[in-house]
Amino acid sequence: MTRTGEPAGADAGAIEISGLHKSFGANEVLRGIDFRVDAGEVVCVIGPSGSGKSTLLRCVNLLEEPSAGTVRVAGAEVTDPDVDIDAVRRRIGMVFQSFNLFPHLTALGNVAVAQRKVLRRGKRDAERIARENLERVGLADKVGAYPAQLSGGQQQRVAIARALAMGPEVMLFDEPTSALDPELVGDVLGVMRGLAEAGMTMLVVTHEMSFAREVADRVAFMDGGVIVEQGEAARMVTDPDHERTREFLSRVLDPAAARVQGGER
């Protein structure tokens, strides 16, 4: 592994995780994760709150430093002490629950700023690429709008455009629709669906089961810091093997019934 963050081999998986552990003090959040996402694959990670899903995602680009184990992205070992993490992160786009836009910059400015600061692109090139990606997410008419003038769904699409403008090989999504009103969720998921159809490698933490079933190649269910089971998306959502997965899905897909059953107990 060199300091450049170059891939170790062309046949490596886009994301390879081996023996991953993460503890916060005495709280072991990840308890030995082995996981792989191939290039061009869309994988959704589902599971209850506190199961370690977001921590897993954040370990992929070292926003959280693993306690043990290895993480590779396109062959570059993120967990190597000598890694040039900035070089690796340039190949990873991440979209969070919150939009994290600069309120004093327009949509165009928000998408252009990281290109200029991190990739050292000139203003003209950065703004051209920003316009292309804002159009890609359906916001060509909002280039001059400030975040306060945009809906939550539009702000999240600006955040996606910002990530795409950096030219990532892998996109990570951490509950990208959880902060949105229900009527705004569809626009964001539609953009993500388009990325999947275009062949973008995506690792998505989500509670949107219809998206997982229809768009993902594979779904992994996490609970208690481990991957309980994983498999082909449609089967996992409709007929999983593990009882804990079935229990979780029954509550997510029919929360009213789950509350009634809980009250009866």
Tab-separated table of C-alpha atoms in Angstrom:
chain	number	residue	atom	x	y	z
A	1	MET	CA	0.000	0.000	0.000
A	2	THR	CA	1.477	3.359	-1.015
A	3	ARG	CA	0.830	6.809	0.389
A	4	THR	CA	-0.991	7.721	-2.799
A	5	GLY	CA	-4.050	5.641	-1.976
A	6	GLU	CA	-3.830	3.806	-5.285
A	7	PRO	CA	-5.687	0.480	-5.572
A	8	ALA	CA	-3.803	-2.707	-4.805
A	9	GLY	CA	-5.427	-4.744	-7.552
A	10	ALA	CA	-7.946	-4.349	-10.345
A	11	ASP	CA	-9.988	-7.382	-9.284
A	12	ALA	CA	-10.502	-6.196	-5.696
A	13	GLY	CA	-14.018	-5.540	-4.460
A	14	ALA	CA	-15.137	-1.934	-4.316
A	15	ILE	CA	-15.504	-2.296	-0.529
A	16	GLU	CA	-13.925	-5.145	1.458
A	17	ILE	CA	-14.358	-5.371	5.235
A	18	SER	CA	-12.690	-8.070	7.323
A	19	GLY	CA	-12.902	-8.708	11.060
A	20	LEU	CA	-14.190	-5.201	11.766
A	21	HIS	CA	-14.675	-4.255	15.421
A	22	LYS	CA	-15.525	-0.848	16.867
A	23	SER	CA	-15.919	-0.010	20.535
A	24	PHE	CA	-16.779	3.232	22.272
A	25	GLY	CA	-15.337	2.637	25.719
A	26	ALA	CA	-16.933	-0.522	27.075
A	27	ASN	CA	-19.665	-0.444	24.419
A	28	GLU	CA	-18.768	-2.780	21.530
A	29	VAL	CA	-20.824	-1.458	18.620
A	30	LEU	CA	-19.365	-3.628	15.837
A	31	ARG	CA	-18.482	-7.201	16.752
A	32	GLY	CA	-16.602	-8.765	13.869
A	33	ILE	CA	-17.995	-7.665	10.501
A	34	ASP	CA	-16.959	-9.465	7.307
A	35	PHE	CA	-18.546	-7.829	4.295
A	36	ARG	CA	-17.948	-7.101	0.628
A	37	VAL	CA	-19.533	-4.850	-1.977
A	38	ASP	CA	-18.514	-5.467	-5.583
A	39	ALA	CA	-18.046	-2.737	-8.163
A	40	GLY	CA	-21.389	-1.645	-9.598
A	41	GLU	CA	-23.332	-3.366	-6.807
A	42	VAL	CA	-26.012	-1.672	-4.698
A	43	VAL	CA	-26.218	-3.017	-1.150
A	44	CYS	CA	-28.715	-1.808	1.442
A	45	VAL	CA	-28.050	-2.296	5.147
A	46	ILE	CA	-31.147	-2.476	7.332
A	47	GLY	CA	-31.694	-3.036	11.027
A	48	PRO	CA	-32.943	-1.442	14.247
A	49	SER	CA	-31.532	1.751	15.725
A	50	GLY	CA	-28.340	1.056	17.621
A	51	SER	CA	-27.441	-2.012	15.594
A	52	GLY	CA	-24.208	-0.451	14.274
A	53	LYS	CA	-25.301	0.417	10.722
A	54	SER	CA	-24.121	4.029	10.688
A	55	THR	CA	-20.921	3.150	12.539
A	56	LEU	CA	-20.171	0.537	9.884
A	57	LEU	CA	-20.643	3.141	7.161
A	58	ARG	CA	-18.461	5.695	8.946
A	59	CYS	CA	-15.671	3.151	9.350
A	60	VAL	CA	-15.515	2.718	5.567
A	61	ASN	CA	-14.043	6.201	5.095
A	62	LEU	CA	-12.453	6.392	8.552
A	63	LEU	CA	-14.822	8.958	10.008
A	64	GLU	CA	-14.745	6.432	12.831
A	65	GLU	CA	-11.465	4.609	13.417
A	66	PRO	CA	-12.005	0.853	13.806
A	67	SER	CA	-10.823	-0.833	16.989
A	68	ALA	CA	-9.715	-3.865	14.944
A	69	GLY	CA	-10.014	-5.287	11.454
A	70	THR	CA	-9.348	-4.020	7.956
A	71	VAL	CA	-11.299	-1.933	5.459
A	72	ARG	CA	-10.360	-1.631	1.801
A	73	VAL	CA	-11.940	0.648	-0.780
A	74	ALA	CA	-11.101	-0.184	-4.406
A	75	GLY	CA	-8.089	-2.095	-3.116
A	76	ALA	CA	-6.695	0.742	-0.995
A	77	GLU	CA	-6.523	-0.198	2.678
A	78	VAL	CA	-8.245	2.558	4.604
A	79	THR	CA	-7.075	1.076	7.915
A	80	ASP	CA	-3.376	1.028	6.966
A	81	PRO	CA	-1.593	3.405	9.396
A	82	ASP	CA	0.375	4.814	6.454
A	83	VAL	CA	-2.617	5.384	4.194
A	84	ASP	CA	-3.125	8.774	2.602
A	85	ILE	CA	-6.721	8.940	3.797
A	86	ASP	CA	-7.419	12.171	1.921
A	87	ALA	CA	-6.504	10.456	-1.349
A	88	VAL	CA	-8.816	7.539	-0.561
A	89	ARG	CA	-11.664	9.796	0.538
A	90	ARG	CA	-11.586	11.577	-2.818
A	91	ARG	CA	-12.841	8.291	-4.277
A	92	ILE	CA	-15.705	7.967	-1.763
A	93	GLY	CA	-18.836	10.115	-1.786
A	94	MET	CA	-20.890	10.242	1.401
A	95	VAL	CA	-24.392	11.587	1.973
A	96	PHE	CA	-25.547	11.994	5.566
A	97	GLN	CA	-28.928	12.273	7.276
A	98	SER	CA	-28.369	16.006	7.677
A	99	PHE	CA	-27.592	18.012	4.572
A	100	ASN	CA	-24.541	19.925	5.911
A	101	LEU	CA	-24.832	22.690	3.330
A	102	PHE	CA	-23.182	26.071	3.777
A	103	PRO	CA	-26.086	28.508	4.365
A	104	HIS	CA	-24.197	31.466	2.877
A	105	LEU	CA	-23.521	29.682	-0.433
A	106	THR	CA	-25.955	29.025	-3.274
A	107	ALA	CA	-26.614	25.504	-4.516
A	108	LEU	CA	-23.983	26.141	-7.188
A	109	GLY	CA	-21.502	27.367	-4.600
A	110	ASN	CA	-22.119	24.417	-2.294
A	111	VAL	CA	-21.420	21.936	-5.094
A	112	ALA	CA	-18.395	23.853	-6.385
A	113	VAL	CA	-16.587	24.671	-3.144
A	114	ALA	CA	-15.132	21.229	-2.332
A	115	GLN	CA	-13.981	20.804	-5.914
A	116	ARG	CA	-11.991	24.025	-5.632
A	117	LYS	CA	-10.634	23.435	-2.129
A	118	VAL	CA	-9.902	19.696	-2.327
A	119	LEU	CA	-9.418	18.924	-6.021
A	120	ARG	CA	-7.944	22.356	-6.827
A	121	ARG	CA	-10.183	22.796	-9.828
A	122	GLY	CA	-10.448	26.261	-11.326
A	123	LYS	CA	-13.637	28.255	-10.768
A	124	ARG	CA	-14.895	27.786	-14.316
A	125	ASP	CA	-14.421	24.003	-14.323
A	126	ALA	CA	-15.821	23.614	-10.816
A	127	GLU	CA	-18.953	25.567	-11.659
A	128	ARG	CA	-19.424	23.706	-14.951
A	129	ILE	CA	-19.246	20.350	-13.156
A	130	ALA	CA	-21.507	21.692	-10.392
A	131	ARG	CA	-24.134	22.704	-12.957
A	132	GLU	CA	-23.926	19.296	-14.633
A	133	ASN	CA	-24.501	17.486	-11.350
A	134	LEU	CA	-27.272	19.794	-10.189
A	135	GLU	CA	-28.994	19.035	-13.491
A	136	ARG	CA	-28.350	15.340	-12.871
A	137	VAL	CA	-30.323	15.511	-9.608
A	138	GLY	CA	-33.120	17.596	-11.140
A	139	LEU	CA	-32.110	21.005	-9.794
A	140	ALA	CA	-30.901	22.833	-12.885
A	141	ASP	CA	-33.312	25.662	-12.081
A	142	LYS	CA	-32.056	26.049	-8.490
A	143	VAL	CA	-28.378	26.861	-9.063
A	144	GLY	CA	-28.770	30.349	-7.585
A	145	ALA	CA	-30.950	29.356	-4.631
A	146	TYR	CA	-29.652	29.368	-1.068
A	147	PRO	CA	-30.339	26.412	1.274
A	148	ALA	CA	-33.001	28.383	3.178
A	149	GLN	CA	-34.895	28.776	-0.090
A	150	LEU	CA	-34.918	25.029	-0.773
A	151	SER	CA	-37.066	22.226	0.619
A	152	GLY	CA	-35.435	19.471	2.635
A	153	GLY	CA	-35.578	17.141	-0.341
A	154	GLN	CA	-33.965	19.734	-2.586
A	155	GLN	CA	-31.217	20.333	-0.022
A	156	GLN	CA	-30.511	16.625	0.133
A	157	ARG	CA	-30.299	16.484	-3.651
A	158	VAL	CA	-27.774	19.348	-3.550
A	159	ALA	CA	-25.784	17.259	-1.063
A	160	ILE	CA	-25.873	14.314	-3.481
A	161	ALA	CA	-24.775	16.561	-6.348
A	162	ARG	CA	-21.912	17.840	-4.185
A	163	ALA	CA	-20.719	14.271	-3.566
A	164	LEU	CA	-21.053	13.305	-7.235
A	165	ALA	CA	-19.115	16.367	-8.386
A	166	MET	CA	-16.010	14.937	-6.728
A	167	GLY	CA	-16.070	11.964	-9.131
A	168	PRO	CA	-16.382	9.168	-6.549
A	169	GLU	CA	-16.068	5.475	-7.338
A	170	VAL	CA	-18.230	4.524	-4.351
A	171	MET	CA	-21.215	6.304	-2.781
A	172	LEU	CA	-22.184	5.853	0.869
A	173	PHE	CA	-25.662	6.896	2.019
A	174	ASP	CA	-26.504	7.112	5.731
A	175	GLU	CA	-30.303	7.249	6.100
A	176	PRO	CA	-30.515	9.980	3.418
A	177	THR	CA	-34.302	10.352	3.687
A	178	SER	CA	-34.773	10.092	7.460
A	179	ALA	CA	-34.923	13.866	7.998
A	180	LEU	CA	-37.403	14.471	5.183
A	181	ASP	CA	-41.163	14.908	5.148
A	182	PRO	CA	-42.766	11.822	3.541
A	183	GLU	CA	-43.797	13.696	0.395
A	184	LEU	CA	-40.173	14.687	-0.289
A	185	VAL	CA	-38.675	11.217	0.072
A	186	GLY	CA	-39.566	10.072	-3.444
A	187	ASP	CA	-37.476	12.724	-5.217
A	188	VAL	CA	-34.326	11.755	-3.308
A	189	LEU	CA	-34.916	8.030	-3.805
A	190	GLY	CA	-35.525	8.697	-7.492
A	191	VAL	CA	-32.079	10.270	-7.786
A	192	MET	CA	-30.534	7.306	-5.990
A	193	ARG	CA	-32.375	4.916	-8.272
A	194	GLY	CA	-30.901	6.734	-11.257
A	195	LEU	CA	-27.402	6.401	-9.830
A	196	ALA	CA	-27.932	2.678	-9.335
A	197	GLU	CA	-29.156	2.269	-12.911
A	198	ALA	CA	-26.056	4.128	-14.116
A	199	GLY	CA	-23.840	1.548	-12.377
A	200	MET	CA	-22.674	3.504	-9.329
A	201	THR	CA	-21.393	1.327	-6.488
A	202	MET	CA	-23.588	2.162	-3.487
A	203	LEU	CA	-23.712	1.139	0.168
A	204	VAL	CA	-26.961	2.458	1.643
A	205	VAL	CA	-28.154	2.439	5.244
A	206	THR	CA	-31.913	2.827	4.998
A	207	HIS	CA	-35.355	2.084	6.405
A	208	GLU	CA	-36.938	2.495	2.959
A	209	MET	CA	-37.871	-1.137	2.316
A	210	SER	CA	-39.434	-0.539	-1.100
A	211	PHE	CA	-36.175	1.041	-2.290
A	212	ALA	CA	-34.175	-1.837	-0.838
A	213	ARG	CA	-36.406	-4.432	-2.489
A	214	GLU	CA	-36.611	-2.786	-5.915
A	215	VAL	CA	-33.189	-1.163	-6.352
A	216	ALA	CA	-30.640	-3.061	-4.265
A	217	ASP	CA	-28.830	-6.127	-5.514
A	218	ARG	CA	-28.385	-7.344	-1.961
A	219	VAL	CA	-29.711	-6.529	1.505
A	220	ALA	CA	-27.870	-7.105	4.774
A	221	PHE	CA	-29.680	-7.138	8.116
A	222	MET	CA	-27.690	-5.960	11.149
A	223	ASP	CA	-28.524	-6.367	14.808
A	224	GLY	CA	-26.355	-6.145	17.907
A	225	GLY	CA	-23.242	-5.183	15.967
A	226	VAL	CA	-23.215	-8.196	13.642
A	227	ILE	CA	-24.646	-9.035	10.213
A	228	VAL	CA	-27.377	-11.509	11.071
A	229	GLU	CA	-28.032	-12.448	7.450
A	230	GLN	CA	-27.713	-11.112	3.937
A	231	GLY	CA	-28.952	-12.118	0.542
A	232	GLU	CA	-30.739	-11.206	-2.656
A	233	ALA	CA	-32.800	-8.081	-2.014
A	234	ALA	CA	-36.324	-9.227	-2.913
A	235	ARG	CA	-35.994	-12.419	-0.899
A	236	MET	CA	-34.526	-10.662	2.117
A	237	VAL	CA	-37.376	-8.164	2.292
A	238	THR	CA	-40.190	-10.624	1.626
A	239	ASP	CA	-38.953	-13.986	2.962
A	240	PRO	CA	-35.805	-13.768	5.117
A	241	ASP	CA	-34.406	-16.853	6.811
A	242	HIS	CA	-33.739	-15.527	10.283
A	243	GLU	CA	-36.511	-14.997	12.835
A	244	ARG	CA	-34.953	-11.749	14.060
A	245	THR	CA	-35.009	-10.362	10.525
A	246	ARG	CA	-38.660	-11.347	10.113
A	247	GLU	CA	-39.547	-9.682	13.411
A	248	PHE	CA	-37.785	-6.456	12.404
A	249	LEU	CA	-39.436	-6.342	8.987
A	250	SER	CA	-42.890	-6.970	10.443
A	251	ARG	CA	-42.460	-3.899	12.619
A	252	VAL	CA	-41.075	-1.732	9.825
A	253	LEU	CA	-43.597	-2.785	7.180
A	254	ASP	CA	-46.623	-2.715	9.505
A	255	PRO	CA	-45.759	-0.479	12.489
A	256	ALA	CA	-49.397	-0.062	13.561
A	257	ALA	CA	-49.823	-3.803	13.954
A	258	ALA	CA	-46.544	-4.018	15.843
A	259	ARG	CA	-47.706	-1.382	18.330
A	260	VAL	CA	-51.003	-3.227	18.894
A	261	GLN	CA	-49.165	-6.481	19.505
A	262	GLY	CA	-46.776	-4.722	21.866
A	263	GLY	CA	-49.676	-3.277	23.833
A	264	GLU	CA	-51.333	-6.678	24.160
A	265	ARG	CA	-48.193	-8.117	25.726
